[in-house]
Amino acid sequence: MKISRKLTWLVVGLVFALALGACSETGALPTPLPTVAEATEATTTEPTEAPTEEATAEPTEAEATEAATEAPTEAATEAAAEATAVNGLTAEEVEGLLFMREEEKLARDVYLTLFEIWGHPTFQNIAKSEEQHMSAVLGLLQTYGLEDPAAGKGVGEFTNPDLQALYNELVERGRQSLAEALKVGGAIEEIDILDLKERIAQTDKADIITVYEHLMDGSKNHLRAFSQAYTQATGEPYTPQYLSMEEYEAIMAEEGPQGGQGQGQGRGRGQGRGRSSGG
C-alpha cells in the first residue's frame, strides 16, 4: 500500500516536471483575452482610404467657365427663339391682341354695369358697339390660332390682372354719380385710343392694323358721345383725362356718326377755356 502511494506521487512528479520543461523550452505564455473596449474598437473602426489625386483635383478656370455658361446660354437661345414668332406673330403682336381683346371687354362690362346703376341710354348703346369690337379682335385671335383670354369669363372677370384692377376701380368711381359715370366712359375711350396707337406702331400686319384702326374710329365716336352726354347732364364741358387738349379737340372736330355732337362740344369747350379745372 505504501509502495503504491509512493509510485503514484512519483508519476505525478515526473509529469509535472515534464510539463514545466516544455514551457521553459518554448517560452510561450498564455495569450490574454482582449477587453470589451478593445473588441468594440476593432469591430467598428475601418481603415480609411486616402483620396486619390484625381478625386481631389480642382477644375481648371476654363472648365469652370464652360460649365457655368454653357447651360444658361442654350436656355436663353431657346427662349429667344420661342419669343420671336408665334404663328407668324412677334411677341409684341401676340401680347397686343390678347390685351385688346380684354380691353374691349372691359369697356363693354363697365358700360353694362353702369347702365344697370343709372339707366342712361348712352351706356347701353355703346356697350353694344363694344361687343362688336370684341368680336373683331376675336376674329384675329382665331386667324392666328391664339387662345382667347376672355373665354368663359363673365361680366367683370378678366385674365389680365391689370385690367381686372382697372375694371374694379372704374365701376367704383362710376357708382358715385351719373356725372362721374359719364366721365368714366370718357376715360375708357381715351385710354383705348392711346393703347390702339401704341399697338398699331408695333405691327406691320395689314389685317391687324385694319382692325385696330376700326376700333380707334369707334373709340373716337364713343368719346364724342360721352362728351356730349356729360355736358347735357352737368351743363359743363367735358375735360380730357388722358389725352392732351390738342388731341381731344382734334377728335371732337372730326366727322363721323357723332360728328355733329363733336362740333357741339367744340362750342362747349370754348365756353370753358377760362376755367382752372374741368368738371
GROMACS .gro file of N, CA and C in nm, residues 18 66 87 140 157 187 195 212 232 258 267:
model
   33
   18LEU      N    1   0.795   1.728  -1.651
   18LEU     CA    2   0.797   1.732  -1.798
   18LEU      C    3   0.719   1.853  -1.852
   66GLU      N    4  -1.670   7.720  -6.862
   66GLU     CA    5  -1.754   7.649  -6.959
   66GLU      C    6  -1.877   7.590  -6.892
   87ASN      N    7  -4.693   8.162  -8.455
   87ASN     CA    8  -4.781   8.156  -8.572
   87ASN      C    9  -4.764   8.277  -8.663
  140LEU      N   10  -5.931   8.792  -8.510
  140LEU     CA   11  -5.786   8.789  -8.528
  140LEU      C   12  -5.722   8.678  -8.445
  157GLU      N   13  -6.504   8.989  -6.516
  157GLU     CA   14  -6.399   8.889  -6.491
  157GLU      C   15  -6.295   8.895  -6.602
  187ALA      N   16  -6.310  10.836  -6.998
  187ALA     CA   17  -6.174  10.791  -6.964
  187ALA      C   18  -6.142  10.660  -7.035
  195ASP      N   19  -5.393  10.333  -7.630
  195ASP     CA   20  -5.343  10.196  -7.641
  195ASP      C   21  -5.341  10.149  -7.786
  212TYR      N   22  -5.745   9.739  -8.580
  212TYR     CA   23  -5.712   9.839  -8.479
  212TYR      C   24  -5.760   9.979  -8.519
  232GLN      N   25  -7.460  11.758  -7.134
  232GLN     CA   26  -7.605  11.763  -7.119
  232GLN      C   27  -7.648  11.736  -6.974
  258GLN      N   28  -7.088  11.057  -8.476
  258GLN     CA   29  -7.114  11.152  -8.370
  258GLN      C   30  -7.053  11.287  -8.403
  267ARG      N   31  -6.809  12.402  -7.914
  267ARG     CA   32  -6.861  12.528  -7.861
  267ARG      C   33  -6.859  12.524  -7.709
   0.00000   0.00000   0.00000
